PDB file of C-alpha atoms in Angstrom:
ATOM      1  CA  MET A   1      -2.513 -49.544 -17.678  1.00 43.00           C
ATOM      2  CA  ARG A   2      -1.317 -49.134 -14.079  1.00 42.00           C
ATOM      3  CA  GLN A   3       1.403 -46.788 -15.317  1.00 43.00           C
ATOM      4  CA  ARG A   4      -1.089 -44.575 -17.191  1.00 40.00           C
ATOM      5  CA  ARG A   5      -3.277 -44.134 -14.122  1.00 39.00           C
ATOM      6  CA  LYS A   6      -0.266 -42.891 -12.153  1.00 38.00           C
ATOM      7  CA  LEU A   7       0.461 -40.317 -14.821  1.00 36.00           C
ATOM      8  CA  ARG A   8      -3.115 -39.086 -15.005  1.00 37.00           C
ATOM      9  CA  ARG A   9      -3.716 -38.563 -11.294  1.00 36.00           C
ATOM     10  CA  PRO A  10      -1.314 -35.636 -10.779  1.00 34.00           C
ATOM     11  CA  ARG A  11      -2.745 -33.912 -13.842  1.00 35.00           C
ATOM     12  CA  ALA A  12      -6.295 -34.295 -12.562  1.00 32.00           C
ATOM     13  CA  ILE A  13      -5.338 -32.945  -9.145  1.00 32.00           C
ATOM     14  CA  PHE A  14      -3.544 -29.990 -10.712  1.00 33.00           C
ATOM     15  CA  LEU A  15      -6.575 -29.052 -12.781  1.00 33.00           C
ATOM     16  CA  LYS A  16      -8.864 -29.342  -9.761  1.00 36.00           C
ATOM     17  CA  ILE A  17      -6.680 -27.025  -7.681  1.00 38.00           C
ATOM     18  CA  ASN A  18      -6.462 -24.403 -10.368  1.00 42.00           C
ATOM     19  CA  ARG A  19     -10.204 -24.196 -10.838  1.00 43.00           C
ATOM     20  CA  SER A  20     -10.389 -22.433  -7.477  1.00 45.00           C
ATOM     21  CA  PRO A  21      -9.803 -18.662  -7.815  1.00 46.00           C
ATOM     22  CA  PHE A  22      -8.900 -18.439  -4.126  1.00 46.00           C
ATOM     23  CA  THR A  23      -6.199 -21.092  -4.521  1.00 47.00           C
ATOM     24  CA  GLN A  24      -4.795 -19.197  -7.486  1.00 49.00           C
ATOM     25  CA  LEU A  25      -4.886 -16.053  -5.362  1.00 51.00           C
ATOM     26  CA  ARG A  26      -2.912 -17.726  -2.574  1.00 50.00           C
ATOM     27  CA  ILE A  27      -0.303 -19.126  -4.954  1.00 47.00           C
ATOM     28  CA  LYS A  28       0.084 -15.849  -6.819  1.00 47.00           C
ATOM     29  CA  CYS A  29       0.385 -13.643  -3.736  1.00 46.00           C
ATOM     30  CA  ALA A  30       2.728 -15.988  -1.898  1.00 46.00           C
ATOM     31  CA  PHE A  31       5.023 -16.214  -4.915  1.00 43.00           C
ATOM     32  CA  HIS A  32       5.377 -12.473  -5.353  1.00 41.00           C
ATOM     33  CA  MET A  33       5.521 -11.848  -1.634  1.00 40.00           C
ATOM     34  CA  SER A  34       8.718 -13.853  -1.449  1.00 36.00           C
ATOM     35  CA  GLU A  35      10.270 -11.565  -4.046  1.00 43.00           C
ATOM     36  CA  LYS A  36      10.133  -8.114  -2.462  1.00 63.00           C
ATOM     37  CA  ASN A  37       7.872  -8.235   0.595  1.00 89.00           C
ATOM     38  CA  LEU A  38       5.864  -5.265  -0.672  1.00 91.00           C
ATOM     39  CA  THR A  39       2.434  -6.894  -0.743  1.00 91.00           C
ATOM     40  CA  TYR A  40       0.701  -9.385   1.497  1.00 88.00           C
ATOM     41  CA  TRP A  41      -2.856 -10.583   1.864  1.00 86.00           C
ATOM     42  CA  ARG A  42      -5.526 -12.057   4.070  1.00 87.00           C
ATOM     43  CA  ASN A  43      -8.845 -13.392   2.798  1.00 87.00           C
ATOM     44  CA  LYS A  44     -10.067 -10.831   0.229  1.00 92.00           C
ATOM     45  CA  SER A  45      -7.909  -7.940   1.449  1.00 92.00           C
ATOM     46  CA  LEU A  46      -4.654  -6.891  -0.191  1.00 95.00           C
ATOM     47  CA  TYR A  47      -2.117  -5.189   2.061  1.00 94.00           C
ATOM     48  CA  ILE A  48       0.690  -2.950   0.846  1.00 94.00           C
ATOM     49  CA  ASN A  49       3.968  -2.491   2.716  1.00 92.00           C
ATOM     50  CA  PRO A  50       5.689   0.728   1.523  1.00 93.00           C
ATOM     51  CA  SER A  51       8.038   0.994   4.511  1.00 91.00           C
ATOM     52  CA  ALA A  52       9.610  -1.214   7.153  1.00 89.00           C
ATOM     53  CA  GLU A  53      11.150   1.804   8.884  1.00 90.00           C
ATOM     54  CA  CYS A  54       9.459   3.746  11.663  1.00 95.00           C
ATOM     55  CA  ASN A  55       9.964   6.969  13.572  1.00 97.00           C
ATOM     56  CA  ASN A  56       8.368   5.449  16.676  1.00 96.00           C
ATOM     57  CA  ASP A  57       9.479   2.521  18.809  1.00 94.00           C
ATOM     58  CA  CYS A  58       6.141   1.435  20.276  1.00 94.00           C
ATOM     59  CA  LEU A  59       6.315  -1.087  23.096  1.00 91.00           C
ATOM     60  CA  PHE A  60       3.321  -3.011  21.721  1.00 88.00           C
ATOM     61  CA  CYS A  61       4.284  -3.052  18.025  1.00 83.00           C
ATOM     62  CA  VAL A  62       4.453  -6.371  16.164  1.00 77.00           C
ATOM     63  CA  ARG A  63       7.969  -5.334  15.103  1.00 78.00           C
ATOM     64  CA  GLN A  64       9.059  -6.028  18.689  1.00 74.00           C
ATOM     65  CA  PHE A  65       8.020  -9.669  18.428  1.00 71.00           C
ATOM     66  CA  GLY A  66       8.712 -10.842  14.856  1.00 68.00           C
ATOM     67  CA  ASP A  67       9.502 -10.085  11.222  1.00 65.00           C
ATOM     68  CA  GLY A  68       5.992  -9.860   9.815  1.00 64.00           C
ATOM     69  CA  VAL A  69       2.309 -10.761  10.096  1.00 68.00           C
ATOM     70  CA  PHE A  70      -0.060 -13.411   8.714  1.00 65.00           C
ATOM     71  CA  GLY A  71       2.973 -15.628   8.065  1.00 69.00           C
ATOM     72  CA  PHE A  72       4.582 -13.112   5.692  1.00 69.00           C
ATOM     73  CA  ASP A  73       8.084 -11.702   6.129  1.00 71.00           C
ATOM     74  CA  LEU A  74       7.726  -7.918   5.789  1.00 74.00           C
ATOM     75  CA  THR A  75      11.309  -6.823   6.347  1.00 79.00           C
ATOM     76  CA  LEU A  76      12.794  -4.526   3.697  1.00 82.00           C
ATOM     77  CA  GLU A  77      16.405  -3.536   3.068  1.00 83.00           C
ATOM     78  CA  SER A  78      15.431  -0.004   2.015  1.00 88.00           C
ATOM     79  CA  LEU A  79      12.454   2.156   1.092  1.00 93.00           C
ATOM     80  CA  PRO A  80      11.025   0.887  -2.209  1.00 94.00           C
ATOM     81  CA  SER A  81      10.554   3.303  -5.085  1.00 96.00           C
ATOM     82  CA  PRO A  82       7.089   4.229  -6.361  1.00 98.00           C
ATOM     83  CA  ALA A  83       7.758   2.151  -9.482  1.00 97.00           C
ATOM     84  CA  GLU A  84       8.687  -0.912  -7.412  1.00 96.00           C
ATOM     85  CA  ILE A  85       5.507  -0.600  -5.369  1.00 96.00           C
ATOM     86  CA  GLU A  86       3.336  -0.185  -8.466  1.00 97.00           C
ATOM     87  CA  ASP A  87       4.933  -3.265 -10.031  1.00 96.00           C
ATOM     88  CA  ALA A  88       4.393  -5.334  -6.880  1.00 94.00           C
ATOM     89  CA  ILE A  89       0.714  -4.338  -6.742  1.00 96.00           C
ATOM     90  CA  GLU A  90       0.166  -5.230 -10.384  1.00 95.00           C
ATOM     91  CA  ARG A  91       1.848  -8.613  -9.922  1.00 94.00           C
ATOM     92  CA  ALA A  92      -0.197  -9.439  -6.824  1.00 94.00           C
ATOM     93  CA  TRP A  93      -3.516  -8.084  -8.051  1.00 95.00           C
ATOM     94  CA  ASN A  94      -6.536 -10.352  -8.244  1.00 93.00           C
ATOM     95  CA  PRO A  95     -10.108  -9.256  -9.050  1.00 93.00           C
ATOM     96  CA  HIS A  96     -11.351 -11.024  -5.917  1.00 93.00           C
ATOM     97  CA  PHE A  97      -9.780  -8.381  -3.687  1.00 96.00           C
ATOM     98  CA  ASP A  98     -12.515  -6.147  -2.285  1.00 95.00           C
ATOM     99  CA  GLU A  99     -10.370  -3.956  -0.012  1.00 96.00           C
ATOM    100  CA  VAL A 100      -6.839  -2.578  -0.033  1.00 98.00           C
ATOM    101  CA  ALA A 101      -5.009  -1.463   3.091  1.00 95.00           C
ATOM    102  CA  ILE A 102      -1.689   0.350   3.163  1.00 97.00           C
ATOM    103  CA  VAL A 103      -0.308  -0.971   6.427  1.00 92.00           C
ATOM    104  CA  GLY A 104       3.458  -0.975   6.479  1.00 80.00           C
ATOM    105  CA  PHE A 105       5.653  -3.009   8.776  1.00 83.00           C
ATOM    106  CA  GLY A 106       6.913   0.489   9.521  1.00 90.00           C
ATOM    107  CA  GLU A 107       5.306   3.898   9.010  1.00 96.00           C
ATOM    108  CA  PRO A 108       3.918   4.192   5.442  1.00 97.00           C
ATOM    109  CA  LEU A 109       4.229   7.983   5.311  1.00 98.00           C
ATOM    110  CA  LEU A 110       7.995   7.792   5.718  1.00 98.00           C
ATOM    111  CA  ASN A 111       7.647   6.745   2.082  1.00 98.00           C
ATOM    112  CA  LEU A 112       5.035   9.309   1.099  1.00 99.00           C
ATOM    113  CA  ASP A 113       5.672   9.186  -2.643  1.00 98.00           C
ATOM    114  CA  GLY A 114       5.524   5.389  -2.599  1.00 98.00           C
ATOM    115  CA  THR A 115       2.267   5.495  -0.648  1.00 98.00           C
ATOM    116  CA  LEU A 116       0.710   7.975  -3.073  1.00 99.00           C
ATOM    117  CA  ALA A 117       1.794   5.793  -5.994  1.00 99.00           C
ATOM    118  CA  ALA A 118       0.208   2.763  -4.322  1.00 98.00           C
ATOM    119  CA  ILE A 119      -3.135   4.524  -3.899  1.00 99.00           C
ATOM    120  CA  ARG A 120      -3.175   5.713  -7.504  1.00 99.00           C
ATOM    121  CA  LYS A 121      -2.201   2.279  -8.827  1.00 98.00           C
ATOM    122  CA  VAL A 122      -4.998   0.524  -6.955  1.00 98.00           C
ATOM    123  CA  LYS A 123      -7.536   3.058  -8.202  1.00 98.00           C
ATOM    124  CA  GLN A 124      -6.367   2.378 -11.754  1.00 97.00           C
ATOM    125  CA  LEU A 125      -6.915  -1.344 -11.290  1.00 97.00           C
ATOM    126  CA  ALA A 126     -10.311  -1.369  -9.586  1.00 97.00           C
ATOM    127  CA  ASP A 127     -12.958   0.642  -7.796  1.00 96.00           C
ATOM    128  CA  VAL A 128     -12.210  -0.699  -4.319  1.00 97.00           C
ATOM    129  CA  PRO A 129     -11.838   1.240  -1.059  1.00 98.00           C
ATOM    130  CA  VAL A 130      -8.293   2.066   0.020  1.00 99.00           C
ATOM    131  CA  ARG A 131      -7.376   2.517   3.671  1.00 98.00           C
ATOM    132  CA  LEU A 132      -4.150   3.838   5.193  1.00 99.00           C
ATOM    133  CA  ASN A 133      -2.897   3.060   8.709  1.00 98.00           C
ATOM    134  CA  THR A 134      -0.479   5.669  10.043  1.00 98.00           C
ATOM    135  CA  ASN A 135       1.004   6.954  13.277  1.00 98.00           C
ATOM    136  CA  GLY A 136      -0.292  10.372  12.259  1.00 98.00           C
ATOM    137  CA  GLU A 137       3.049  12.168  12.442  1.00 98.00           C
ATOM    138  CA  ALA A 138       3.071  13.320   8.816  1.00 99.00           C
ATOM    139  CA  LEU A 139       3.138  17.029   9.699  1.00 99.00           C
ATOM    140  CA  LEU A 140       6.453  16.459  11.468  1.00 99.00           C
ATOM    141  CA  ILE A 141       7.857  14.100   8.836  1.00 98.00           C
ATOM    142  CA  HIS A 142       6.903  16.335   5.886  1.00 98.00           C
ATOM    143  CA  PRO A 143       6.532  19.889   7.248  1.00 98.00           C
ATOM    144  CA  ASP A 144       6.646  21.429   3.750  1.00 98.00           C
ATOM    145  CA  ARG A 145       3.907  19.262   2.217  1.00 98.00           C
ATOM    146  CA  ASP A 146       0.126  19.202   2.578  1.00 99.00           C
ATOM    147  CA  VAL A 147      -0.063  15.476   3.234  1.00 99.00           C
ATOM    148  CA  PRO A 148      -3.836  15.193   3.901  1.00 99.00           C
ATOM    149  CA  LYS A 149      -4.612  16.937   0.613  1.00 99.00           C
ATOM    150  CA  GLU A 150      -2.099  14.853  -1.348  1.00 99.00           C
ATOM    151  CA  LEU A 151      -3.560  11.630   0.041  1.00 99.00           C
ATOM    152  CA  ALA A 152      -7.072  12.734  -0.878  1.00 99.00           C
ATOM    153  CA  GLU A 153      -6.070  13.749  -4.391  1.00 99.00           C
ATOM    154  CA  ALA A 154      -4.451  10.340  -4.911  1.00 99.00           C
ATOM    155  CA  GLY A 155      -7.794   8.719  -4.027  1.00 98.00           C
ATOM    156  CA  LEU A 156      -7.491   7.611  -0.396  1.00 99.00           C
ATOM    157  CA  ASP A 157     -10.893   6.726   1.070  1.00 98.00           C
ATOM    158  CA  ARG A 158     -10.144   6.190   4.746  1.00 98.00           C
ATOM    159  CA  ILE A 159      -7.326   6.856   7.177  1.00 99.00           C
ATOM    160  CA  GLN A 160      -6.770   5.212  10.541  1.00 98.00           C
ATOM    161  CA  VAL A 161      -4.542   7.213  12.892  1.00 99.00           C
ATOM    162  CA  SER A 162      -2.881   5.259  15.691  1.00 98.00           C
ATOM    163  CA  LEU A 163      -3.316   7.524  18.703  1.00 98.00           C
ATOM    164  CA  ASN A 164      -2.869   4.836  21.369  1.00 97.00           C
ATOM    165  CA  ALA A 165      -2.761   7.214  24.331  1.00 98.00           C
ATOM    166  CA  PRO A 166      -5.003   9.826  25.964  1.00 98.00           C
ATOM    167  CA  ASP A 167      -2.199  12.306  26.687  1.00 98.00           C
ATOM    168  CA  THR A 168       1.361  13.316  25.874  1.00 98.00           C
ATOM    169  CA  GLU A 169       3.021  11.625  28.845  1.00 97.00           C
ATOM    170  CA  THR A 170       1.444   8.238  28.171  1.00 97.00           C
ATOM    171  CA  TYR A 171       2.267   8.539  24.483  1.00 98.00           C
ATOM    172  CA  LEU A 172       5.936   9.258  25.199  1.00 97.00           C
ATOM    173  CA  ARG A 173       6.258   6.190  27.422  1.00 96.00           C
ATOM    174  CA  LEU A 174       4.246   3.861  25.207  1.00 96.00           C
ATOM    175  CA  CYS A 175       5.299   4.906  21.701  1.00 97.00           C
ATOM    176  CA  ARG A 176       8.752   6.488  22.239  1.00 97.00           C
ATOM    177  CA  PRO A 177       8.491   8.881  19.257  1.00 98.00           C
ATOM    178  CA  LYS A 178      11.504  10.323  17.468  1.00 97.00           C
ATOM    179  CA  TYR A 179      10.018  13.826  17.551  1.00 98.00           C
ATOM    180  CA  GLY A 180       9.511  13.901  21.305  1.00 98.00           C
ATOM    181  CA  ARG A 181       6.943  16.034  23.112  1.00 97.00           C
ATOM    182  CA  ALA A 182       5.704  17.798  19.980  1.00 97.00           C
ATOM    183  CA  THR A 183       4.411  14.521  18.587  1.00 99.00           C
ATOM    184  CA  TYR A 184       1.100  14.047  20.377  1.00 99.00           C
ATOM    185  CA  ASP A 185      -0.393  17.456  19.588  1.00 98.00           C
ATOM    186  CA  SER A 186       0.815  17.128  16.000  1.00 99.00           C
ATOM    187  CA  ILE A 187      -1.088  13.852  15.658  1.00 99.00           C
ATOM    188  CA  LEU A 188      -4.282  15.550  16.809  1.00 99.00           C
ATOM    189  CA  ASP A 189      -3.661  18.395  14.349  1.00 99.00           C
ATOM    190  CA  PHE A 190      -3.103  15.943  11.495  1.00 99.00           C
ATOM    191  CA  THR A 191      -6.298  14.088  12.382  1.00 99.00           C
ATOM    192  CA  GLU A 192      -8.251  17.344  12.341  1.00 98.00           C
ATOM    193  CA  ARG A 193      -6.851  18.305   8.935  1.00 98.00           C
ATOM    194  CA  CYS A 194      -7.738  14.941   7.392  1.00 99.00           C
ATOM    195  CA  LYS A 195     -11.430  15.259   8.319  1.00 97.00           C
ATOM    196  CA  GLN A 196     -12.253  17.575   5.436  1.00 96.00           C
ATOM    197  CA  TYR A 197     -10.939  15.105   2.866  1.00 98.00           C
ATOM    198  CA  MET A 198     -11.788  11.540   3.898  1.00 98.00           C
ATOM    199  CA  THR A 199     -13.237   9.223   6.519  1.00 98.00           C
ATOM    200  CA  VAL A 200     -11.051   9.348   9.621  1.00 99.00           C
ATOM    201  CA  GLU A 201     -10.800   7.115  12.653  1.00 98.00           C
ATOM    202  CA  ILE A 202      -8.345   7.056  15.511  1.00 98.00           C
ATOM    203  CA  SER A 203      -7.346   3.811  17.143  1.00 98.00           C
ATOM    204  CA  ALA A 204      -5.870   2.576  20.387  1.00 98.00           C
ATOM    205  CA  VAL A 205      -4.498  -0.813  21.351  1.00 95.00           C
ATOM    206  CA  ASP A 206      -6.226  -2.480  24.288  1.00 94.00           C
ATOM    207  CA  ILE A 207      -3.341  -2.379  26.771  1.00 92.00           C
ATOM    208  CA  PRO A 208      -3.584  -2.365  30.583  1.00 89.00           C
ATOM    209  CA  GLY A 209      -2.643   1.033  31.928  1.00 89.00           C
ATOM    210  CA  VAL A 210      -4.047   2.953  28.941  1.00 95.00           C
ATOM    211  CA  ASP A 211      -7.307   4.826  29.524  1.00 97.00           C
ATOM    212  CA  ILE A 212      -9.256   3.584  26.514  1.00 97.00           C
ATOM    213  CA  GLU A 213     -12.384   5.555  27.374  1.00 98.00           C
ATOM    214  CA  ALA A 214     -10.339   8.761  27.418  1.00 98.00           C
ATOM    215  CA  CYS A 215      -9.033   7.873  23.938  1.00 98.00           C
ATOM    216  CA  ARG A 216     -12.601   7.285  22.808  1.00 98.00           C
ATOM    217  CA  GLY A 217     -13.524  10.680  24.231  1.00 98.00           C
ATOM    218  CA  ILE A 218     -10.825  12.353  22.133  1.00 98.00           C
ATOM    219  CA  ALA A 219     -12.308  10.752  19.023  1.00 98.00           C
ATOM    220  CA  ASP A 220     -15.733  12.078  19.996  1.00 98.00           C
ATOM    221  CA  ARG A 221     -14.321  15.550  20.581  1.00 98.00           C
ATOM    222  CA  LEU A 222     -12.618  15.534  17.178  1.00 98.00           C
ATOM    223  CA  GLY A 223     -15.746  14.201  15.496  1.00 98.00           C
ATOM    224  CA  VAL A 224     -14.083  11.048  14.111  1.00 98.00           C
ATOM    225  CA  ARG A 225     -14.608   7.337  14.548  1.00 98.00           C
ATOM    226  CA  PHE A 226     -12.851   5.286  17.212  1.00 98.00           C
ATOM    227  CA  ARG A 227     -11.442   1.790  16.797  1.00 98.00           C
ATOM    228  CA  LEU A 228     -10.163  -0.437  19.595  1.00 98.00           C
ATOM    229  CA  ARG A 229      -7.404  -2.752  18.404  1.00 94.00           C
ATOM    230  CA  VAL A 230      -6.358  -6.048  19.954  1.00 91.00           C
ATOM    231  CA  PHE A 231      -2.811  -6.446  21.262  1.00 87.00           C
ATOM    232  CA  LYS A 232      -1.040  -8.936  18.955  1.00 80.00           C
ATOM    233  CA  GLY A 233       2.130  -9.632  20.899  1.00 78.00           C
ATOM    234  CA  PRO A 234       2.879 -12.464  23.330  1.00 78.00           C
ATOM    235  CA  GLU A 235       0.775 -12.423  26.475  1.00 75.00           C
ATOM    236  CA  GLY A 236       3.769 -12.083  28.782  1.00 78.00           C
ATOM    237  CA  ALA A 237       4.818  -8.833  27.099  1.00 82.00           C
ATOM    238  CA  LEU A 238       1.871  -6.962  28.603  1.00 83.00           C
ATOM    239  CA  ASP A 239       3.394  -7.165  32.075  1.00 82.00           C
ATOM    240  CA  GLY A 240       6.523  -5.368  30.909  1.00 84.00           C
ATOM    241  CA  ILE A 241       4.501  -2.706  29.102  1.00 86.00           C
ATOM    242  CA  LEU A 242       2.386  -2.094  32.195  1.00 83.00           C
ATOM    243  CA  ARG A 243       5.507  -1.706  34.344  1.00 85.00           C
ATOM    244  CA  THR A 244       6.869   0.885  31.908  1.00 86.00           C
ATOM    245  CA  LEU A 245       3.628   2.858  31.929  1.00 86.00           C
ATOM    246  CA  THR A 246       3.332   2.893  35.704  1.00 84.00           C
ATOM    247  CA  SER A 247       6.981   3.421  36.639  1.00 78.00           C
TER     248      SER A 247
END
C-alpha cells in the first residue's frame, strides 16, 4: 500500500498543475521560447521579437546590459523569415493573451516583412490589440516603401516611437544612430505620417540630462500621446550616460 501511495502522488500533483491555464501558458511559452527566441511573454501579454539587430546604439538600451528581458534570451543569429515568425506565434499562442506587442531586442522594422507577417498572424488568431515599438527610422531604412500605410493595412493598432531626446544634438549623443544627423527630423516626419492611420505615442526614457518636458512638448505639438519610460539598466550606468550627454 505504501508503494501505491508514492505512485499516485506525482500523478495527482501533475493533474493539479495542469488545471491552471496560466501554468500551461508559462510552460508552453517557455518551451517554445527556448527554440527560436522569437516570442516571449509577461502576464497576459505576448511579445514578438522579429529582430535582434539595430541601427542605433543607444547608451540606455537593455542590449548594453544583457541578452534579453523578463528572463528570456532574445538573441538571434539572423533575421527570421515571415514564415518562422508566424510559426513561432502559432506555437506560443494562448487564448488568455489580451495584448500583443512587437518589441524586438533590436529594431523590428529592420525586418519589415517579418513584422507585417506577425501583425497579420495575430489578427488571424484573435481580436486583440497589437502594438509596435520602434525607433521611428523607417523612412530611412525603407525609403521606397510607405511603411505607415503598410503597417495600418496589416492591422496595427498602436505605434510607440522612441524619441528619447528633445533635439538632434542630444539624440546623436544618446542614441548614436547609423544615419547620423538626418535621423531626428526623419523620426518626427515618420511620427506625423503615422497619425492618419493609427494611435501614436512618442516615448522618452527618464534619464538625467534629458529634458523630458521638452520631449513632452514635442508630443503635444505633433498631437500624439507621450509616454515616459523607466530606465532598466544598472543604476551605476546612469553616471556614465550623464557624462556623455554633458561632455
